[in-house]
Amino acid sequence: MHVHGTPTRTIWPLADCSGVEIIDQTRLPHRYELKRLATWQEAAEAIGVMRVRGAPLIGATAAYGLALAANADTGDAALHAVAASLIETRPTAVNLRWAVERMLAKLLPLAPTQRRDAAWAEAAAICDEDVAQNQAIGRHGLELIRAIRQRKGGTVNVMTHCNAGWLATVDWGTAIAPIYAAFDAGIAVDVWVSETRPRNQGAALTAWELNQHGVPHTVIADNAAGHLMQKGEVDLVIVGADRVAANGDVANKIGTYLKALAAHDNGVSFYVAVPGPTVDFRLASGAGIPIEQRSAREVTHITGRDPDGELAEVQLTPDGSPAANPAFDVTPARLVTGLITERGICKATKEGLAGLYPEQVK
Amino acid sequence: MHVHGTPTRTIWPLADCSGVEIIDQTRLPHRYELKRLATWQEAAEAIGVMRVRGAPLIGATAAYGLALAANADTGDAALHAVAASLIETRPTAVNLRWAVERMLAKLLPLAPTQRRDAAWAEAAAICDEDVAQNQAIGRHGLELIRAIRQRKGGTVNVMTHCNAGWLATVDWGTAIAPIYAAFDAGIAVDVWVSETRPRNQGAALTAWELNQHGVPHTVIADNAAGHLMQKGEVDLVIVGADRVAANGDVANKIGTYLKALAAHDNGVSFYVAVPGPTVDFRLASGAGIPIEQRSAREVTHITGRDPDGELAEVQLTPDGSPAANPAFDVTPARLVTGLITERGICKATKEGLAGLYPEQVK
């Protein structure tokens, strides 16, 4: 999508394959800075500290991490070791494991001398496929928004959580792709952006990218989601996911479950937009999804822009008060109206997923 | 309760009745500063910008606001005008109107020369009654905690929202009073303190006062509440209220409704602790409760302590992104397990409230 009017992806290789460049998302919305990753360790660090985040982009970055590793050593042992280290950087998103396993499946059968070029080609293919999948999610989700518009007229009010926009993917986004598609199709949309404490990916990233694209939006505290639904100010909720189990249970950013409960209580449709690689068909239900516990400091401190325009971190809690920081929760499939995938929309059930991905089920 | 080991209330009159002193709660948890209010306008300002907040403390401050007004002019016209201005400072909490109307009912029948002394005496009585009511709430709520302790053993994990501790009242608090009572009775309690965006009364005030009293607690992002209940880490939720309608609907800090939904979905008891003056028997249901819309800046900016120890405000959102800030939501009575009042515990129904407050219903 556009940054200062220029079409931009979140990750791209240098022409000589000596490295990749990313947008450093820890600096947004106040600084737009690129960062060059020249080693797989730098790719792993970028994933771990969330310079890149979002399940699809984590997968793409891990794929390039293996390409960077192949610049140095294309042996089986080296690739296996790097793959294991990359998978450990974040536990919840399944795209990470998916991308790493796809890279290994492509590279290991080849002669070591062929692996470097193949790695860069495969990582690029993963990125291009992600973009195509997200565009397809956008087309399918657009029809939901169009139907609401035809039913009620006026502006369609969509609520989202965290950032599942183009910054969470290689381009276009998952949950926001239908919103971009609707906006580009001339349908009036307005987006409730919940700030998404503790890391504020909504207030920092979703607001920034909607701003760059010119899509009307309003930032709210996460706490306000239920009240707005009670007041009829939300027509549709669309969120992304870090992992969807085979039964349709959804692991996504902490707080998603609360929005799903409120949507259910108020008769508001609650959709989850996911590309195929985010569905973990090996996992029977959400109970098996590991929930990452992140640093308490993400709760006790926050970074913003001070009056001088500098980035500054401030402490929010009193000294001596501990904090806990589970980063994801699991929304039971019973609260999910449907899944928007690149192959179409299905119910959040085993049968619904099997209908769209028959090759994944025996 | 204790501040640095010294018993302290949130508001008290100067000995010569020339003013009142408050703890400036906008400076907590990083600064403990007292502020002197010498005029009713200063009392109104303190309520409006939330130097004092919490339904009971707002009522107490408004009562002293009329006492301060009586220092200058005890005429009917002056008292009526001040009363109207004080009621307008915050729309949602009903204690404000209750305290102002009680003061007028006491003062207006008196000769103007008697009103000044009577005003200071009545405001002090309102404060003393608040403390006694909250201690009674603590005694009744303690039995809920004791019953959980007897059933499961070990530590009782209580979740709360916003600040309904002693800082929200004159002393003891409403929702936190049972926790203090349990702690003082030697029952092991641990409190999940949700930070309560956008103004962070949980992270700033509840954490601070629990810290001062030595009660174990852990701060969480508001988003984490549902996940912790899913994981069985919450035995009981207790919140306060700004206004309870005659049918048991509860207006409280924005985000309360989401916690009530999560508690209901996970079979966790959800109690609301309220003194009688917080129940608005004139209001049939929560649909009639006005919801205060506060400044967008409370969402887009936040104040904390910078690395030099200074209070600093930082901007969280990109320039150009608007924000909305509804300050309260209404939790339907069907999600409330019970109300903990100074007269005992009742169901959140018209009949339940009528049983405890028969004099309020025809």
XYZ file of C-alpha atoms in Angstrom:
724
model
C 0.000 0.000 0.000
C 1.035 3.643 -0.039
C 3.519 5.386 2.229
C 3.712 9.095 1.505
C 2.064 8.251 -1.829
C 4.561 5.553 -2.855
C 3.532 1.880 -3.197
C 5.447 -0.008 -0.537
C 5.715 -3.516 0.887
C 6.737 -4.346 4.434
C 9.771 -6.423 3.384
C 11.859 -6.681 0.219
C 15.208 -8.172 -0.814
C 18.185 -6.101 -1.895
C 18.971 -6.574 -5.590
C 22.209 -8.457 -4.854
C 20.561 -10.706 -2.202
C 22.991 -9.465 0.427
C 20.131 -8.579 2.741
C 16.491 -7.587 3.073
C 14.935 -4.316 4.126
C 11.984 -3.918 6.457
C 9.957 -1.082 7.884
C 10.954 -0.896 11.557
C 7.473 -1.074 13.078
C 8.693 -0.338 16.600
C 9.249 3.268 15.442
C 5.798 3.835 13.956
C 3.652 5.916 13.960
C 6.114 8.659 14.854
C 9.074 7.610 12.705
C 9.078 5.913 9.313
C 12.436 4.155 9.270
C 13.740 1.277 7.178
C 16.121 -1.279 8.641
C 18.463 -3.569 6.764
C 18.758 -7.202 7.899
C 22.009 -8.808 6.694
C 22.058 -12.032 8.741
C 19.546 -14.582 9.924
C 20.253 -13.486 13.462
C 19.127 -9.982 12.579
C 15.969 -11.462 11.058
C 15.325 -13.422 14.257
C 15.897 -10.308 16.363
C 13.500 -8.311 14.195
C 10.797 -10.940 14.772
C 11.496 -11.274 18.494
C 11.386 -7.578 19.350
C 8.529 -7.036 16.893
C 10.207 -4.763 14.345
C 8.128 -7.023 12.097
C 4.947 -8.607 13.465
C 1.706 -10.040 12.213
C 1.471 -13.725 11.423
C 1.978 -13.478 7.619
C 4.874 -11.015 7.869
C 6.561 -13.093 10.551
C 6.403 -16.031 8.143
C 7.830 -13.985 5.266
C 10.635 -12.644 7.457
C 11.516 -16.126 8.667
C 11.667 -17.304 5.036
C 14.123 -14.525 4.244
C 15.971 -15.437 7.433
C 16.694 -18.832 5.902
C 17.752 -17.155 2.654
C 20.161 -14.975 4.633
C 21.450 -18.095 6.389
C 21.980 -19.724 2.985
C 24.262 -16.836 2.015
C 26.687 -18.121 4.653
C 26.180 -21.886 4.854
C 23.886 -24.082 2.791
C 24.621 -27.323 4.621
C 21.833 -29.427 6.113
C 23.026 -28.931 9.673
C 23.205 -25.146 9.354
C 19.767 -24.874 7.771
C 18.194 -27.147 10.383
C 19.768 -25.167 13.217
C 18.646 -21.816 11.811
C 15.151 -23.181 11.185
C 14.862 -24.303 14.803
C 16.072 -20.935 16.097
C 13.660 -19.000 13.910
C 10.677 -21.116 14.990
C 11.512 -20.335 18.618
C 11.349 -16.560 18.202
C 7.539 -16.383 18.628
C 5.410 -19.320 19.766
C 1.841 -18.434 18.821
C 1.719 -17.587 15.106
C 1.676 -20.733 13.003
C 2.788 -19.047 9.765
C 6.284 -18.922 11.196
C 6.563 -22.702 11.377
C 4.714 -23.068 8.089
C 7.135 -20.796 6.208
C 10.222 -22.372 7.749
C 9.024 -25.902 6.946
C 8.166 -24.877 3.398
C 11.651 -23.446 2.938
C 13.302 -26.601 4.267
C 11.106 -28.818 2.078
C 12.222 -26.806 -0.938
C 15.920 -26.553 -0.105
C 16.964 -29.839 1.483
C 16.327 -32.005 -1.609
C 18.590 -29.727 -3.656
C 22.347 -29.884 -3.953
C 23.944 -27.399 -1.519
C 25.261 -25.304 -4.402
C 21.736 -24.742 -5.670
C 20.249 -23.832 -2.339
C 21.189 -20.166 -2.062
C 19.417 -19.071 -5.248
C 16.487 -21.352 -4.487
C 16.115 -19.885 -0.998
C 15.856 -16.318 -2.257
C 13.419 -17.412 -4.972
C 11.244 -19.343 -2.528
C 11.132 -16.513 0.016
C 10.078 -14.151 -2.772
C 7.400 -16.644 -3.824
C 6.066 -16.814 -0.262
C 5.816 -13.014 -0.255
C 4.077 -12.841 -3.623
C 1.637 -15.552 -2.627
C 0.861 -13.700 0.594
C -0.006 -10.579 -1.370
C -2.220 -12.538 -3.758
C -3.973 -14.324 -0.878
C -4.644 -11.051 0.890
C -6.034 -9.469 -2.246
C -8.388 -12.438 -2.536
C -9.405 -12.038 1.128
C -10.130 -8.425 0.299
C -12.382 -9.383 -2.614
C -14.360 -11.894 -0.548
C -14.652 -9.607 2.471
C -15.720 -6.725 0.256
C -18.951 -8.581 -0.449
C -19.795 -8.598 3.285
C -19.294 -4.853 3.460
C -21.218 -4.295 0.238
C -24.165 -6.311 1.595
C -24.291 -4.178 4.760
C -24.130 -1.035 2.666
C -27.030 -2.220 0.528
C -29.069 -3.151 3.592
C -28.613 -0.006 5.652
C -27.193 2.629 3.318
C -24.812 5.322 4.554
C -21.450 4.569 6.071
C -20.450 1.033 7.056
C -18.783 1.036 10.483
C -16.202 -1.716 10.847
C -14.344 -2.444 14.078
C -10.946 -4.112 14.111
C -8.407 -5.049 16.766
C -4.617 -4.968 16.795
C -3.055 -4.543 13.353
C -4.057 -7.009 10.682
C -3.489 -4.460 7.958
C -0.809 -4.385 5.296
C 1.829 -3.837 7.968
C 1.010 -7.293 9.389
C 1.512 -8.938 6.011
C 3.674 -8.347 2.972
C 0.960 -6.106 1.527
C -2.815 -5.457 1.697
C -3.361 -7.083 5.091
C -5.888 -9.658 6.176
C -8.624 -8.011 8.281
C -8.068 -4.633 6.643
C -7.908 -5.951 3.070
C -11.735 -5.934 2.757
C -11.762 -2.378 4.109
C -9.220 -1.220 1.524
C -11.203 -3.038 -1.158
C -14.423 -1.333 -0.061
C -12.767 2.067 0.195
C -11.242 1.694 -3.247
C -14.665 0.606 -4.570
C -16.168 3.868 -3.351
C -18.154 2.424 -0.422
C -18.178 4.767 2.569
C -16.427 2.989 5.438
C -15.338 4.189 8.861
C -13.074 2.068 11.021
C -13.132 1.804 14.827
C -9.472 1.192 15.657
C -9.068 -0.260 19.140
C -5.685 0.800 20.437
C -4.696 -2.728 21.488
C -2.826 -2.434 24.719
C -0.230 -3.182 25.753
C 1.731 -2.630 22.529
C -0.818 -0.370 20.875
C -0.614 -1.891 17.427
C -4.041 -0.432 16.708
C -3.293 3.121 17.793
C 0.213 3.056 16.324
C 0.039 0.867 13.213
C -3.566 0.485 12.045
C -4.258 4.189 12.561
C -1.043 5.056 10.716
C -1.709 2.876 7.688
C -5.364 3.931 7.403
C -4.188 7.531 7.663
C -1.655 6.981 4.870
C -4.332 5.480 2.646
C -6.927 8.122 3.552
C -9.465 5.730 5.092
C -11.692 7.410 7.744
C -11.110 5.951 11.196
C -11.388 6.690 14.914
C -9.090 5.374 17.638
C -10.710 4.071 20.831
C -9.528 2.518 24.063
C -10.014 -1.252 23.948
C -12.493 -0.826 26.791
C -14.906 1.124 24.559
C -15.634 -1.742 22.146
C -18.609 -3.168 24.011
C -20.290 0.182 24.604
C -20.073 1.089 20.900
C -21.655 -2.227 19.948
C -24.426 -1.709 22.516
C -25.115 1.666 20.926
C -25.403 0.208 17.422
C -22.293 1.987 16.192
C -20.601 -1.131 14.836
C -21.925 -2.973 11.755
C -19.208 -5.579 11.505
C -16.066 -6.702 13.337
C -13.150 -8.081 11.312
C -9.949 -9.234 12.987
C -6.945 -11.257 11.874
C -5.511 -14.326 13.562
C -2.180 -15.739 14.598
C -3.444 -19.277 14.408
C -6.801 -20.922 13.673
C -7.318 -24.482 14.909
C -8.975 -27.134 12.747
C -12.273 -26.628 14.607
C -12.327 -22.871 13.968
C -11.052 -21.671 17.365
C -9.050 -18.478 16.839
C -5.870 -17.392 18.597
C -5.354 -13.688 18.070
C -4.052 -10.657 19.929
C -5.092 -10.450 23.560
C -8.512 -8.824 23.854
C -9.981 -10.374 20.709
C -12.093 -12.725 22.842
C -13.683 -9.771 24.676
C -14.686 -8.163 21.368
C -16.138 -11.464 20.164
C -18.211 -11.750 23.353
C -19.537 -8.222 22.897
C -20.325 -8.822 19.224
C -22.199 -12.004 20.117
C -24.133 -10.267 22.894
C -25.223 -7.495 20.525
C -25.900 -9.467 17.343
C -22.925 -7.942 15.492
C -21.189 -10.148 12.913
C -17.677 -11.159 13.940
C -15.392 -12.310 11.127
C -11.804 -13.508 11.190
C -9.722 -12.927 8.050
C -7.015 -15.535 7.539
C -4.927 -16.871 4.688
C -4.603 -20.659 4.490
C -1.154 -20.773 6.101
C -2.651 -19.384 9.321
C -4.897 -22.421 9.734
C -3.233 -25.176 11.755
C -4.986 -28.308 10.551
C -2.826 -30.438 12.855
C -4.403 -28.840 15.912
C -7.848 -30.121 16.890
C -8.864 -27.103 18.997
C -7.650 -23.814 20.397
C -6.864 -25.416 23.744
C -3.574 -26.613 22.233
C -2.338 -23.222 21.084
C 0.641 -21.948 23.111
C 0.040 -18.438 24.467
C 3.139 -16.264 24.492
C 3.842 -14.472 27.774
C 5.697 -11.274 26.981
C 7.628 -8.848 29.168
C 5.833 -7.077 32.028
C 7.586 -3.936 30.855
C 5.206 -3.756 27.884
C 2.454 -3.130 30.457
C 4.325 -0.963 32.957
C 5.997 1.338 30.400
C 4.928 2.893 27.120
C 6.695 4.793 24.360
C 5.275 7.803 22.573
C 6.307 11.137 21.121
C 7.158 13.826 23.632
C 6.362 17.527 23.135
C 9.803 18.035 21.547
C 8.989 15.413 18.912
C 11.363 12.839 20.370
C 10.415 9.241 21.127
C 10.256 8.830 24.898
C 9.372 5.989 27.230
C 7.391 6.672 30.399
C 6.464 4.451 33.330
C 2.740 4.057 33.989
C 2.636 1.980 37.162
C 3.993 2.598 40.651
C 7.361 1.137 41.543
C 6.829 -2.239 43.137
C 3.648 -3.219 41.284
C 4.225 -6.337 39.155
C 2.476 -6.887 35.820
C 1.471 -9.878 33.700
C 1.361 -9.816 29.922
C -0.265 -12.721 28.056
C -0.035 -11.653 24.411
C -2.862 -13.674 22.861
C -6.183 -15.190 23.737
C -8.335 -17.873 22.137
C -11.786 -16.997 20.845
C -14.023 -20.090 20.753
C -15.370 -20.892 17.300
C -18.942 -20.553 18.608
C -18.417 -16.765 18.780
C -17.048 -16.476 15.216
C -19.577 -15.707 12.481
C -17.220 -16.844 9.757
C -13.691 -17.043 8.392
C -12.701 -14.930 5.390
C -10.009 -16.819 3.492
C -8.381 -16.454 0.099
C -10.656 -19.254 -1.121
C -13.883 -17.716 0.124
C -15.871 -17.379 3.324
C -16.698 -20.387 5.488
C -18.159 -21.188 8.872
C -15.652 -21.443 11.724
C -16.083 -25.205 11.965
C -14.161 -28.303 10.983
C -16.618 -28.877 8.151
C -16.426 -25.280 6.983
C -12.632 -25.372 6.790
C -12.634 -28.823 5.196
C -14.916 -27.502 2.479
C -12.410 -24.846 1.461
C -9.226 -26.848 2.117
C -10.115 -30.443 1.252
C -6.462 -31.283 0.595
C -5.645 -30.559 4.239
C -8.009 -33.144 5.719
C -7.855 -36.889 5.288
C -6.167 3.869 54.684
C -2.419 4.215 54.981
C -0.110 6.447 52.992
C 3.513 5.935 53.935
C 2.180 4.314 57.091
C -0.089 7.194 58.119
C -3.916 6.832 58.206
C -5.243 9.190 55.562
C -8.548 10.164 53.973
C -8.952 11.489 50.445
C -10.522 14.799 51.567
C -10.618 16.740 54.838
C -11.552 20.241 56.020
C -9.056 22.742 57.388
C -9.628 23.412 61.080
C -10.844 26.967 60.445
C -13.166 25.888 57.593
C -11.354 28.188 55.176
C -10.849 25.340 52.747
C -10.486 21.600 52.236
C -7.492 19.538 51.273
C -7.461 16.675 48.777
C -4.943 14.238 47.396
C -4.358 15.383 43.801
C -5.048 12.079 42.075
C -3.891 13.310 38.675
C -0.326 13.165 40.065
C -0.471 9.586 41.353
C 1.187 7.120 41.334
C 4.372 9.069 40.737
C 3.729 12.067 43.007
C 1.851 12.191 46.304
C 0.720 15.812 46.452
C -2.006 17.507 48.456
C -4.013 20.370 47.006
C -5.974 22.993 48.901
C -9.404 24.011 47.597
C -10.483 27.428 48.912
C -13.512 28.168 46.697
C -16.400 26.217 45.222
C -14.957 26.901 41.791
C -11.777 25.113 42.806
C -13.878 22.187 44.040
C -15.715 22.088 40.706
C -12.416 22.196 38.823
C -11.018 19.367 40.936
C -14.042 17.219 40.051
C -14.014 18.151 36.361
C -10.344 17.416 35.710
C -10.477 14.387 38.027
C -8.112 15.484 40.786
C -10.841 13.741 42.759
C -12.868 10.981 41.117
C -14.939 7.972 42.087
C -18.653 8.382 42.652
C -18.560 8.637 46.485
C -15.613 11.044 46.561
C -17.189 13.220 43.870
C -20.249 13.476 46.104
C -18.165 14.358 49.162
C -16.220 16.990 47.241
C -19.408 18.545 45.896
C -20.764 18.720 49.450
C -17.661 20.592 50.551
C -18.030 22.723 47.427
C -21.326 23.988 48.830
C -19.688 24.537 52.207
C -17.001 26.624 50.512
C -19.718 28.544 48.690
C -21.438 29.188 52.014
C -18.256 30.861 53.269
C -18.906 33.611 50.734
C -22.686 33.797 50.288
C -25.383 31.840 52.091
C -28.327 33.260 50.122
C -30.785 30.967 48.350
C -29.876 32.260 44.912
C -26.159 31.710 45.443
C -26.577 28.197 46.820
C -28.928 27.204 43.999
C -26.526 28.526 41.378
C -23.531 26.750 42.896
C -25.513 23.522 43.223
C -26.435 23.639 39.529
C -22.843 24.275 38.508
C -21.500 21.450 40.649
C -24.034 18.967 39.272
C -22.893 19.825 35.745
C -19.243 18.948 36.361
C -19.714 15.208 35.717
C -22.919 13.708 34.295
C -22.740 9.979 35.056
C -22.170 9.523 38.799
C -25.400 9.937 40.719
C -23.748 10.559 44.093
C -22.909 14.051 42.894
C -26.562 15.004 42.517
C -27.462 13.091 45.658
C -24.931 14.969 47.811
C -25.834 18.372 46.392
C -29.556 17.790 46.912
C -28.927 16.577 50.455
C -26.932 19.718 51.213
C -29.661 21.982 49.821
C -32.355 20.116 51.733
C -30.382 20.681 54.919
C -29.429 24.314 54.338
C -32.354 26.015 52.643
C -34.797 25.617 55.570
C -32.293 27.331 57.872
C -31.800 31.041 58.393
C -28.903 32.272 56.209
C -26.806 33.045 59.280
C -26.973 29.415 60.358
C -26.126 27.950 56.987
C -22.355 28.246 56.991
C -21.785 26.135 60.100
C -24.505 23.699 59.046
C -22.906 23.263 55.613
C -19.541 22.290 57.044
C -21.201 19.950 59.529
C -23.336 18.287 56.853
C -20.409 17.792 54.467
C -18.465 16.180 57.307
C -21.450 13.949 58.062
C -21.626 12.857 54.411
C -17.946 11.931 54.595
C -18.295 10.016 57.861
C -21.336 8.147 56.570
C -19.438 7.221 53.407
C -16.654 5.709 55.483
C -19.127 3.756 57.623
C -21.006 2.500 54.543
C -17.794 1.351 52.905
C -16.687 -0.475 56.039
C -20.043 -2.263 56.012
C -19.593 -3.141 52.315
C -16.220 -4.547 53.290
C -17.752 -6.728 56.020
C -20.433 -8.120 53.696
C -18.034 -8.670 50.779
C -15.535 -10.355 53.073
C -17.982 -13.235 53.475
C -17.920 -13.863 49.700
C -14.132 -14.046 49.759
C -14.132 -16.199 52.864
C -16.545 -18.655 51.225
C -14.281 -18.994 48.167
C -11.297 -19.517 50.435
C -13.123 -22.268 52.317
C -14.193 -23.943 49.083
C -10.884 -23.948 47.210
C -8.192 -23.150 49.768
C -5.064 -21.231 48.860
C -5.107 -17.719 47.519
C -8.327 -16.051 46.414
C -7.805 -14.230 43.101
C -10.034 -11.185 42.756
C -10.208 -9.048 39.617
C -11.240 -5.413 39.706
C -11.539 -2.603 37.189
C -10.790 1.103 37.398
C -10.321 2.373 40.935
C -13.086 1.690 43.412
C -10.653 1.654 46.295
C -10.291 4.130 49.112
C -9.111 6.770 46.656
C -12.547 6.644 45.000
C -14.292 7.277 48.300
C -13.518 9.132 51.502
C -11.894 5.984 52.894
C -11.950 2.169 52.530
C -13.394 2.102 49.019
C -16.303 0.143 47.642
C -15.040 -2.730 45.459
C -11.720 -2.875 47.311
C -13.224 -2.670 50.816
C -13.906 -6.443 50.877
C -10.330 -7.053 49.734
C -8.908 -4.896 52.517
C -11.215 -6.656 54.979
C -10.046 -10.087 53.764
C -6.394 -9.050 53.803
C -6.703 -7.668 57.313
C -8.469 -10.903 58.351
C -5.458 -12.907 57.197
C -7.036 -14.452 54.088
C -4.539 -14.722 51.231
C -5.798 -12.526 48.387
C -4.201 -11.505 45.112
C -5.747 -8.794 42.994
C -5.780 -8.593 39.186
C -5.682 -4.853 38.561
C -6.802 -3.996 35.032
C -5.082 -0.809 34.012
C -8.311 0.869 32.844
C -7.482 2.830 29.751
C -7.684 5.558 28.855
C -6.992 7.212 32.220
C -5.337 4.219 33.820
C -7.024 4.516 37.201
C -6.247 0.836 37.757
C -2.544 0.995 36.925
C -2.081 4.363 38.614
C -4.459 4.426 41.582
C -5.558 0.893 42.492
C -2.005 -0.424 42.148
C -0.707 2.479 44.225
C -3.157 2.065 47.084
C -2.784 -1.735 47.196
C 0.977 -1.215 47.205
C 0.711 1.231 50.109
C -1.388 -1.255 52.080
C 0.809 -4.227 51.152
C -1.889 -6.215 49.329
C -0.468 -8.562 46.628
C -1.585 -7.546 43.149
C -0.666 -7.759 39.468
C -1.377 -5.127 36.830
C -2.741 -6.301 33.475
C -3.850 -4.693 30.251
C -7.646 -4.498 30.135
C -7.484 -6.862 27.157
C -6.131 -9.697 29.328
C -9.235 -10.023 31.526
C -11.051 -12.587 29.405
C -8.014 -14.808 28.894
C -7.327 -14.963 32.640
C -10.924 -15.972 33.312
C -10.741 -18.649 30.605
C -7.647 -20.016 32.332
C -9.358 -20.225 35.736
C -7.136 -17.542 37.235
C -9.985 -15.401 38.534
C -12.218 -16.512 41.413
C -14.310 -13.395 41.697
C -14.755 -10.019 40.021
C -15.708 -6.993 42.142
C -16.164 -3.560 40.619
C -17.695 -0.320 41.813
C -20.342 1.750 40.063
C -21.064 5.334 39.161
C -24.795 4.716 39.089
C -27.033 1.692 39.512
C -30.545 1.885 38.062
C -33.583 0.634 39.966
C -33.567 -2.614 37.929
C -29.921 -3.384 38.756
C -28.292 -2.167 35.530
C -24.842 -0.797 36.350
C -23.082 2.205 34.862
C -19.400 2.013 35.608
C -16.070 2.846 34.012
C -15.824 1.981 30.325
C -14.810 -1.654 29.905
C -16.800 -2.972 32.870
C -19.348 -4.516 30.473
C -16.605 -6.528 28.713
C -15.423 -7.971 32.028
C -19.004 -8.857 32.961
C -19.446 -10.679 29.638
C -16.248 -12.645 30.196
C -17.209 -13.505 33.769
C -20.618 -14.721 32.597
C -19.070 -16.797 29.798
C -16.694 -18.481 32.248
C -18.945 -18.958 35.267
C -17.045 -16.413 37.371
C -19.069 -14.443 39.935
C -19.367 -10.754 39.079
C -20.280 -8.449 41.974
C -20.819 -4.709 42.060
C -20.075 -2.933 45.354
C -22.185 0.171 45.902
C -23.309 2.310 48.801
C -26.970 3.298 48.804
C -26.385 6.808 47.423
C -25.072 5.254 44.189
C -28.427 3.617 43.475
C -30.694 5.864 41.424
C -34.164 4.645 42.351
C -35.727 7.265 40.074
C -34.245 5.593 37.004
C -36.048 2.493 35.758
C -33.137 1.056 33.748
C -29.598 1.710 32.608
C -30.828 2.969 29.246
C -31.515 6.326 30.874
C -28.028 6.871 32.299
C -26.124 9.671 30.537
C -22.696 8.510 29.334
C -20.011 11.162 29.623
C -17.923 11.713 26.491
C -14.497 12.910 27.572
C -11.655 14.493 25.645
C -10.034 12.563 22.781
C -6.719 13.657 24.226
C -7.141 11.127 27.048
C -6.849 8.440 24.344
C -4.229 10.026 22.091
C -1.838 11.116 24.871
C -0.715 9.608 28.168
C 1.287 10.849 31.119
C 3.866 8.810 32.971
C 7.234 9.138 34.659
C 10.183 9.632 32.350
C 13.644 8.147 32.992
C 14.644 11.350 34.838
C 11.769 10.881 37.267
C 9.760 13.765 35.825
C 6.107 13.519 34.813
C 5.923 13.647 31.025
C 3.119 13.415 28.495
C 3.644 11.515 25.240
C 1.479 11.171 22.145
C 0.476 7.604 21.229
C -1.380 8.053 17.941
C -0.320 9.447 14.583
C -1.094 13.088 13.842
C -4.409 13.251 12.043
C -6.052 10.206 13.619
C -9.146 11.211 15.612
C -10.202 9.415 18.800
C -13.457 8.864 20.678
C -13.657 8.549 24.449
C -16.909 7.366 26.042
C -16.052 7.215 29.748
C -18.644 4.719 31.005
C -20.675 1.774 29.833
C -23.780 0.064 31.144
C -23.617 -3.546 32.264
C -27.050 -5.184 32.036
C -28.305 -6.538 35.360
C -28.527 -10.044 33.845
C -24.695 -10.196 33.904
C -24.400 -9.109 37.560
C -24.280 -11.872 40.162
C -25.150 -9.504 42.973
C -24.803 -6.065 44.538
C -22.741 -5.636 47.715
C -24.240 -2.740 49.670
C -23.811 -1.380 53.172
C -27.037 -3.169 54.087
C -26.012 -6.558 52.729
C -25.835 -8.405 49.428
C -28.806 -8.565 47.067
C -29.639 -9.671 43.556
C -29.252 -7.019 40.866
C -33.000 -6.739 40.403
C -35.773 -4.347 41.320
C -36.948 -6.811 43.962
C -33.465 -7.325 45.335
C -32.890 -3.595 45.766
C -36.381 -3.062 47.160
C -35.678 -5.679 49.801
C -32.684 -3.737 51.100
C -34.025 -0.223 50.540
C -37.785 -0.487 51.171
C -38.006 3.205 52.015
C -36.931 4.075 48.453
C -39.779 2.300 46.692
C -43.451 3.122 46.899
